[in-house]
CSV table of C-alpha atoms in Angstrom, one decimal:
chain,number,residue,atom,x,y,z
F,1,MET,CA,55.8,-76.2,-46.4
F,2,ASN,CA,55.5,-77.8,-43.7
F,3,LEU,CA,58.4,-77.1,-41.3
F,4,GLY,CA,57.3,-79.8,-38.6
F,5,ILE,CA,57.8,-76.8,-36.3
F,6,SER,CA,55.9,-74.0,-35.8
F,7,VAL,CA,57.2,-70.5,-33.6
F,8,ASN,CA,54.9,-67.8,-31.5
F,9,SER,CA,55.2,-64.7,-32.0
F,10,LYS,CA,57.8,-64.5,-29.0
F,11,GLU,CA,60.4,-66.1,-30.2
F,12,LEU,CA,59.4,-64.6,-34.0
F,13,MET,CA,60.4,-61.2,-33.5
F,14,ASN,CA,63.5,-63.0,-31.2
F,15,ILE,CA,64.3,-64.4,-34.4
F,16,LEU,CA,63.9,-61.4,-37.1
F,17,LEU,CA,65.8,-59.8,-34.2
F,18,ASN,CA,68.9,-61.7,-34.9
F,19,ALA,CA,68.8,-63.3,-38.4
F,20,ALA,CA,66.5,-60.6,-40.6
F,21,VAL,CA,69.7,-58.5,-40.1
F,22,VAL,CA,72.2,-60.8,-41.5
F,23,ARG,CA,69.8,-63.3,-44.2
F,24,PRO,CA,66.5,-62.1,-45.5
F,25,VAL,CA,63.4,-64.5,-43.2
F,26,PHE,CA,59.9,-65.9,-45.1
F,27,ILE,CA,57.2,-66.0,-42.9
F,28,TRP,CA,54.9,-69.0,-43.1
F,29,GLY,CA,51.6,-69.8,-41.9
F,30,PRO,CA,47.6,-69.7,-42.7
F,31,PRO,CA,45.8,-66.3,-42.7
F,32,GLY,CA,44.5,-63.9,-40.7
F,33,ILE,CA,47.2,-64.7,-37.4
F,34,GLY,CA,49.1,-61.6,-37.2
F,35,LYS,CA,51.8,-62.5,-40.4
F,36,SER,CA,51.4,-58.6,-40.7
F,37,SER,CA,51.5,-56.7,-38.1
F,38,LEU,CA,53.8,-58.3,-36.5
F,39,VAL,CA,56.4,-57.1,-39.6
F,40,GLU,CA,55.3,-53.6,-39.8
F,41,LYS,CA,56.0,-53.6,-35.7
F,42,PHE,CA,59.8,-55.6,-35.6
F,43,ALA,CA,60.1,-52.3,-38.0
F,44,SER,CA,59.3,-49.6,-35.9
F,45,ASP,CA,60.6,-51.7,-33.4
F,46,LEU,CA,64.5,-51.1,-35.6
F,47,GLY,CA,63.3,-47.3,-36.5
F,48,LEU,CA,62.5,-48.7,-39.8
F,49,PRO,CA,60.8,-47.6,-41.9
F,50,CYS,CA,58.0,-50.6,-43.5
F,51,VAL,CA,57.0,-50.6,-47.3
F,52,SER,CA,54.6,-53.3,-48.5
F,53,LEU,CA,54.8,-55.4,-51.7
F,54,LEU,CA,51.9,-57.7,-52.2
F,55,GLY,CA,53.7,-60.1,-54.4
F,56,SER,CA,49.8,-60.8,-55.7
F,57,GLN,CA,49.3,-57.6,-57.5
F,58,LEU,CA,52.5,-57.0,-58.9
F,59,ALA,CA,54.0,-57.8,-62.5
F,60,PRO,CA,57.5,-58.3,-63.1
F,61,GLU,CA,58.2,-54.5,-64.7
F,62,ASP,CA,56.5,-54.0,-60.7
F,63,ILE,CA,60.2,-55.0,-59.0
F,64,ILE,CA,62.8,-54.5,-62.1
F,65,GLY,CA,61.3,-50.8,-63.2
F,66,VAL,CA,61.4,-49.8,-66.8
F,67,PRO,CA,64.4,-49.4,-68.7
F,68,GLN,CA,65.1,-45.7,-70.5
F,69,ILE,CA,67.6,-44.1,-72.0
F,70,ILE,CA,70.9,-42.8,-70.9
F,71,ASN,CA,73.8,-41.7,-72.6
F,72,GLY,CA,73.1,-43.6,-75.0
F,73,VAL,CA,72.6,-47.1,-73.1
F,74,SER,CA,69.4,-48.3,-71.4
F,75,GLN,CA,69.5,-48.6,-67.7
F,76,PHE,CA,66.3,-50.0,-65.7
F,77,CYS,CA,65.5,-47.9,-63.0
F,78,PRO,CA,64.0,-49.1,-60.7
F,79,PRO,CA,60.5,-48.4,-58.9
F,80,LYS,CA,60.2,-45.6,-55.8
F,81,MET,CA,58.9,-46.8,-53.6
F,82,ILE,CA,61.8,-49.5,-53.4
F,83,ALA,CA,64.7,-47.0,-54.5
F,84,ARG,CA,65.1,-45.0,-51.1
F,85,ASN,CA,68.4,-43.4,-49.8
F,86,GLU,CA,67.7,-44.7,-46.5
F,87,PRO,CA,67.6,-48.2,-45.4
F,88,TYR,CA,63.7,-49.3,-45.0
F,89,CYS,CA,62.9,-52.5,-44.0
F,90,LEU,CA,61.0,-54.1,-47.8
F,91,PHE,CA,58.2,-57.0,-46.8
F,92,LEU,CA,56.9,-59.4,-49.3
F,93,ASP,CA,53.6,-59.6,-47.9
F,94,GLU,CA,52.4,-62.8,-50.0
F,95,LEU,CA,55.0,-63.9,-51.9
F,96,ASN,CA,54.5,-67.2,-53.0
F,97,ALA,CA,51.3,-65.7,-54.5
F,98,CYS,CA,53.3,-64.8,-56.9
F,99,SER,CA,53.6,-66.1,-60.6
F,100,GLN,CA,56.9,-67.6,-61.6
F,101,GLU,CA,58.2,-64.7,-64.3
F,102,VAL,CA,57.4,-62.0,-60.6
F,103,GLN,CA,59.4,-64.7,-58.1
F,104,LYS,CA,62.6,-64.7,-61.2
F,105,ALA,CA,61.9,-60.9,-60.7
F,106,PHE,CA,62.7,-60.9,-56.4
F,107,TYR,CA,65.8,-63.2,-57.2
F,108,SER,CA,68.4,-60.7,-57.3
F,109,LEU,CA,66.6,-58.5,-54.3
F,110,ILE,CA,66.7,-61.3,-52.4
F,111,HIS,CA,69.8,-62.8,-52.1
F,112,GLU,CA,71.3,-59.8,-53.1
F,113,ARG,CA,69.3,-57.0,-52.2
F,114,ARG,CA,69.8,-55.3,-56.0
F,115,ILE,CA,67.7,-54.6,-58.3
F,116,GLY,CA,69.9,-53.4,-62.3
F,117,GLU,CA,72.7,-51.6,-60.6
F,118,TYR,CA,70.4,-49.6,-57.9
F,119,HIS,CA,70.9,-51.4,-53.8
F,120,LEU,CA,69.0,-51.3,-51.0
F,121,PRO,CA,70.7,-49.2,-48.2
F,122,GLU,CA,73.7,-50.4,-45.9
F,123,GLY,CA,70.8,-52.3,-43.1
F,124,SER,CA,67.8,-52.5,-44.8
F,125,ILE,CA,65.9,-55.5,-44.1
F,126,VAL,CA,64.5,-57.8,-45.9
F,127,ILE,CA,61.2,-60.5,-44.9
F,128,GLY,CA,58.5,-62.3,-46.8
F,129,ALA,CA,55.4,-63.7,-46.1
F,130,GLY,CA,53.3,-66.4,-46.6
F,131,ASN,CA,49.6,-68.7,-46.9
F,132,ARG,CA,50.3,-72.8,-46.7
F,133,ALA,CA,49.2,-74.8,-49.5
F,134,GLN,CA,46.6,-75.9,-46.3
F,135,ASP,CA,45.4,-73.4,-45.9
F,136,SER,CA,43.0,-72.9,-48.7
F,137,ALA,CA,45.0,-69.3,-50.0
F,138,ILE,CA,45.6,-68.5,-52.8
F,139,VAL,CA,48.9,-69.7,-53.7
F,140,LYS,CA,52.1,-70.7,-56.5
F,141,PRO,CA,55.0,-73.1,-55.7
F,142,MET,CA,58.0,-71.4,-54.7
F,143,SER,CA,60.3,-72.2,-57.1
F,144,SER,CA,63.7,-74.4,-55.6
F,145,ALA,CA,65.9,-71.3,-55.9
F,146,LEU,CA,63.1,-68.9,-54.5
F,147,ILE,CA,63.2,-70.2,-51.6
F,148,ASN,CA,67.0,-71.8,-50.9
F,149,ARG,CA,67.7,-67.6,-51.0
F,150,MET,CA,65.0,-67.0,-47.4
F,151,PHE,CA,66.2,-68.6,-44.4
F,152,HIS,CA,62.2,-70.0,-42.8
F,153,VAL,CA,60.1,-69.9,-40.6
F,154,GLN,CA,56.2,-71.2,-39.9
F,155,LEU,CA,54.1,-69.1,-37.2
F,156,LYS,CA,51.4,-70.6,-34.8
F,157,VAL,CA,49.0,-69.2,-32.8
F,158,SER,CA,49.9,-68.3,-28.6
F,159,SER,CA,46.8,-67.6,-27.4
F,160,ARG,CA,48.7,-66.0,-23.9
F,161,GLU,CA,49.7,-63.8,-26.7
F,162,TRP,CA,46.5,-62.9,-27.8
F,163,PHE,CA,45.1,-62.3,-24.2
F,164,ASP,CA,48.4,-59.6,-23.5
F,165,TRP,CA,47.9,-58.2,-26.6
F,166,ALA,CA,43.8,-58.0,-26.6
F,167,TYR,CA,43.6,-56.1,-23.3
F,168,ALA,CA,46.8,-53.4,-24.3
F,169,THR,CA,44.8,-53.3,-27.8
F,170,GLY,CA,40.9,-52.8,-26.3
F,171,ILE,CA,39.4,-55.8,-28.2
F,172,HIS,CA,35.6,-55.9,-26.6
F,173,PRO,CA,35.1,-57.3,-22.8
F,174,TYR,CA,32.5,-60.1,-25.2
F,175,VAL,CA,35.3,-61.2,-26.7
F,176,ILE,CA,37.7,-61.5,-24.3
F,177,GLU,CA,35.4,-62.9,-21.8
F,178,TYR,CA,34.6,-66.0,-24.7
F,179,LEU,CA,38.5,-67.0,-25.9
F,180,GLN,CA,38.4,-67.2,-21.8
F,181,ALA,CA,36.3,-69.2,-21.8
F,182,ARG,CA,37.1,-71.4,-25.4
F,183,PRO,CA,41.1,-70.1,-26.1
F,184,ASP,CA,40.6,-73.4,-28.1
F,185,HIS,CA,38.5,-70.9,-31.3
F,186,LEU,CA,40.6,-67.9,-31.1
F,187,TRP,CA,41.8,-69.9,-34.8
F,188,THR,CA,40.7,-72.4,-36.8
F,189,GLN,CA,41.5,-74.5,-40.3
F,190,PRO,CA,40.5,-72.3,-42.6
F,191,PRO,CA,37.5,-74.9,-44.4
F,192,LYS,CA,37.7,-76.2,-48.2
F,193,THR,CA,33.9,-74.5,-48.4
F,194,GLU,CA,33.4,-70.1,-49.0
F,195,GLU,CA,32.4,-69.1,-45.3
F,196,PRO,CA,34.0,-67.3,-42.8
F,197,PHE,CA,36.1,-69.3,-40.3
F,198,SER,CA,37.7,-67.4,-37.0
F,199,THR,CA,40.8,-65.8,-36.8
F,200,PRO,CA,42.6,-63.7,-34.6
F,201,ARG,CA,41.5,-61.3,-37.4
F,202,SER,CA,38.9,-61.6,-37.5
F,203,TRP,CA,37.6,-61.6,-34.0
F,204,HIS,CA,39.4,-58.5,-33.5
F,205,MET,CA,36.8,-58.0,-36.5
F,206,LEU,CA,34.5,-59.1,-35.1
F,207,SER,CA,35.6,-56.9,-31.6
F,208,ASP,CA,35.5,-53.7,-34.1
F,209,ALA,CA,31.5,-54.5,-34.9
F,210,ILE,CA,30.6,-54.4,-31.9
F,211,LEU,CA,32.4,-51.4,-30.1
F,212,GLU,CA,30.9,-49.5,-33.1
F,213,PHE,CA,27.3,-49.6,-31.8
F,214,ASN,CA,28.5,-47.5,-28.0
F,215,GLY,CA,26.8,-49.6,-26.1
F,216,GLU,CA,24.0,-52.4,-25.2
F,217,ILE,CA,23.1,-54.8,-29.0
F,218,SER,CA,21.3,-57.2,-29.3
F,219,ASN,CA,21.4,-61.4,-29.2
F,220,GLN,CA,19.7,-61.6,-32.9
F,221,LEU,CA,22.3,-58.5,-34.1
F,222,ILE,CA,25.1,-60.3,-32.4
F,223,GLU,CA,24.6,-63.5,-34.7
F,224,VAL,CA,24.6,-61.6,-37.6
F,225,LEU,CA,28.2,-59.7,-36.7
F,226,ALA,CA,30.1,-63.2,-35.6
F,227,ARG,CA,28.0,-65.5,-38.5
F,228,GLY,CA,29.6,-62.6,-40.6
F,229,SER,CA,32.8,-63.0,-39.3
F,230,LEU,CA,33.6,-66.3,-36.8
F,231,THR,CA,33.4,-70.3,-37.9
F,232,PRO,CA,29.8,-71.2,-38.0
F,233,ASP,CA,29.1,-73.3,-35.2
F,234,HIS,CA,31.8,-70.8,-33.2
F,235,ALA,CA,29.6,-68.2,-34.4
F,236,LEU,CA,26.4,-70.2,-32.9
F,237,GLN,CA,28.5,-70.7,-29.8
F,238,PHE,CA,29.4,-67.3,-28.4
F,239,LYS,CA,25.3,-66.0,-29.7
F,240,ALA,CA,24.8,-68.1,-26.8
F,241,PHE,CA,27.2,-66.7,-24.6
F,242,HIS,CA,26.0,-63.1,-24.9
F,243,LYS,CA,22.4,-64.7,-25.0
F,244,ASN,CA,24.0,-65.5,-21.4
F,245,LEU,CA,25.7,-62.5,-19.9
F,246,ASN,CA,25.3,-62.2,-16.4
F,247,GLY,CA,22.4,-64.9,-16.4
F,248,LYS,CA,22.6,-67.5,-13.6
F,249,TYR,CA,24.0,-70.0,-16.3
F,250,GLN,CA,27.7,-69.4,-15.9
F,251,LEU,CA,30.1,-72.2,-16.2
F,252,ASN,CA,32.3,-71.0,-13.1
F,253,ARG,CA,28.3,-70.9,-11.2
F,254,ILE,CA,28.2,-75.0,-12.2
F,255,LEU,CA,32.2,-75.7,-11.7
F,256,SER,CA,31.3,-74.0,-8.1
F,257,GLY,CA,27.5,-75.8,-7.2
F,258,GLU,CA,26.1,-72.3,-7.0
F,259,ALA,CA,23.7,-73.4,-10.5
F,260,LYS,CA,23.0,-76.2,-12.8
F,261,PHE,CA,23.0,-77.1,-16.5
F,262,PRO,CA,19.9,-75.1,-18.1
F,263,HIS,CA,17.4,-78.0,-18.9
F,264,GLU,CA,14.5,-76.0,-20.2
F,265,ALA,CA,14.0,-76.1,-24.6
F,266,GLU,CA,14.9,-72.2,-25.6
F,267,ASN,CA,18.4,-73.0,-24.1
F,268,ARG,CA,19.2,-75.7,-25.4
F,269,ASP,CA,22.2,-73.2,-27.3
F,270,LEU,CA,23.2,-72.6,-24.4
F,271,LEU,CA,23.6,-76.0,-23.1
F,272,TYR,CA,25.6,-76.5,-26.1
F,273,PHE,CA,27.5,-73.7,-25.5
F,274,LEU,CA,28.2,-75.3,-22.0
F,275,THR,CA,28.7,-78.7,-22.7
F,276,LEU,CA,31.7,-77.2,-25.0
F,277,SER,CA,33.0,-74.8,-22.7
F,278,PHE,CA,33.0,-77.6,-20.1
F,279,ARG,CA,34.3,-80.2,-22.2
F,280,ALA,CA,37.6,-77.3,-22.6
F,281,GLN,CA,37.9,-76.7,-19.0
F,282,ILE,CA,38.0,-80.2,-18.7
F,283,ILE,CA,41.5,-80.9,-21.3
F,284,LYS,CA,42.7,-77.5,-19.6
F,285,GLU,CA,42.3,-78.9,-16.5
F,286,LEU,CA,43.5,-82.4,-15.8
F,287,PRO,CA,46.8,-83.7,-17.2
F,288,GLU,CA,47.5,-87.1,-18.9
F,289,LYS,CA,48.0,-89.4,-16.3
F,290,LYS,CA,46.1,-90.1,-13.3
F,291,ASP,CA,49.6,-90.1,-11.0
F,292,SER,CA,50.5,-86.2,-12.3
F,293,LEU,CA,47.0,-84.8,-10.6
F,294,LYS,CA,47.4,-82.9,-8.0
F,295,GLU,CA,45.2,-81.6,-4.8
F,296,GLY,CA,42.9,-79.2,-6.5
F,297,GLN,CA,43.4,-81.3,-9.8
F,298,LYS,CA,41.4,-84.6,-7.6
F,299,ALA,CA,38.2,-82.1,-6.8
F,300,PHE,CA,38.0,-80.7,-10.1
F,301,SER,CA,38.1,-84.4,-11.3
F,302,LEU,CA,35.8,-85.1,-8.7
F,303,ARG,CA,33.1,-82.4,-9.5
F,304,ALA,CA,33.5,-82.8,-13.0
F,305,LYS,CA,32.3,-87.1,-13.0
F,306,GLU,CA,28.9,-85.4,-11.2
F,307,LEU,CA,28.9,-82.9,-13.5
F,308,VAL,CA,28.4,-85.4,-16.5
F,309,LYS,CA,26.7,-87.9,-14.2
F,310,GLU,CA,23.9,-84.5,-14.1
F,311,LEU,CA,24.3,-83.1,-18.0
F,312,SER,CA,23.3,-87.2,-19.3
F,313,ALA,CA,19.7,-86.7,-17.2
F,314,ILE,CA,19.5,-83.6,-18.6
F,315,SER,CA,20.1,-84.3,-22.5
F,316,LEU,CA,22.2,-87.6,-23.6
F,317,GLU,CA,23.3,-86.4,-27.0
F,318,MET,CA,25.5,-83.3,-24.5
F,319,ALA,CA,26.6,-85.7,-22.7
F,320,GLN,CA,27.8,-88.2,-25.7
F,321,MET,CA,28.9,-84.9,-27.4
F,322,LEU,CA,30.9,-84.4,-24.3
F,323,VAL,CA,33.0,-87.3,-23.8
F,324,ALA,CA,33.3,-88.0,-27.6
F,325,ASP,CA,36.5,-87.5,-29.4
F,326,HIS,CA,35.6,-84.5,-32.1
F,327,GLY,CA,39.5,-84.9,-34.6
F,328,ASP,CA,40.4,-81.4,-33.5
F,329,GLY,CA,43.8,-82.1,-31.7
F,330,GLY,CA,41.8,-82.0,-28.5
F,331,SER,CA,40.2,-85.3,-26.5
F,332,LEU,CA,39.4,-86.1,-22.2
F,333,PRO,CA,42.5,-87.5,-20.5
F,334,GLU,CA,42.0,-91.9,-21.3
F,335,TRP,CA,41.9,-92.0,-17.7
F,336,PHE,CA,39.2,-89.9,-16.8
F,337,MET,CA,36.9,-91.2,-19.0
F,338,VAL,CA,38.1,-94.4,-18.5
F,339,GLU,CA,35.5,-93.8,-15.1
F,340,ILE,CA,33.0,-91.7,-16.7
F,341,ILE,CA,32.7,-95.3,-18.6
F,342,ARG,CA,32.1,-97.4,-15.7
F,343,ASP,CA,29.8,-95.7,-14.3
F,344,LEU,CA,28.2,-94.3,-17.4
F,345,PRO,CA,28.1,-97.0,-20.3
F,346,LYS,CA,25.2,-95.6,-21.9
F,347,LEU,CA,27.3,-92.6,-23.3
F,348,VAL,CA,29.2,-94.9,-25.2
F,349,ALA,CA,26.1,-97.8,-26.1
F,350,LYS,CA,25.2,-95.4,-28.6
F,351,ASP,CA,27.9,-96.4,-31.2
F,352,LYS,CA,28.1,-100.3,-30.3
């Protein structure tokens, strides 16, 4: 499923507040971006209890119930957790991980809000959620009949909204400070191989683990925790970031001229982190068109070109990595690249 357009969490809440009260809504999105917590918050905001069913663990009888003989005829008795007297929010998580038989059991529940003779109380809301096939998750094709019974929306990650949530929730300062420097590391596409990968959920896990140590934590242990929860490359950079906490090699100090890039061999991991953080800062600060430059951006671009020259003198490999297209959807502005290549042709000589 690819809807061609995605919404952030605030937009999703607005859609749920208006559309979900009249029609079932299905939320698509990769693992770990907060679909379940948003539905729970939505239900709480409406003052409704949230009843969650995990589609990957259901059998058809878990939905339609079991038959009983009443007055000489059979009657299906729906499960207690569904058959309630007061309105509630029914959350069908991992709905597209169900078998085809379970999907069919949901047809009347989703479309007519009933199971056999039982009808959901007036004011109840039905919301589904699931991962996409490209997320390397356990998903099954959703039948056209089920797709056509729901309104569909695709959720995306917003770093700005995540920071608002992180401050309010008490996420560890290490995690917040790192992601402020590398907001592009908040989420990454799930890998095809069996390894941890970065999501808002995995950063939350890392924060919880660090908080449990109640104080100083060694750089070696930080690496263990980071490698156990994040994309491997992100874990190495987080380790380098932690290594330099309160140190002299801060990117803002390098940009202001108060410090220089590290050149010692033992600080190569730190140089790698600073290089990629510098690259992310350039992409963030400079516009795509040179004629859109403002005064502050002009000063930044001049300083950035000076630093690229300094970096190339320390490590040509790192400087080439800075200007290379990483295929991650973000690249240095073309006009900035033209000026860099004009002054430092050796940065592209390797590729010729």
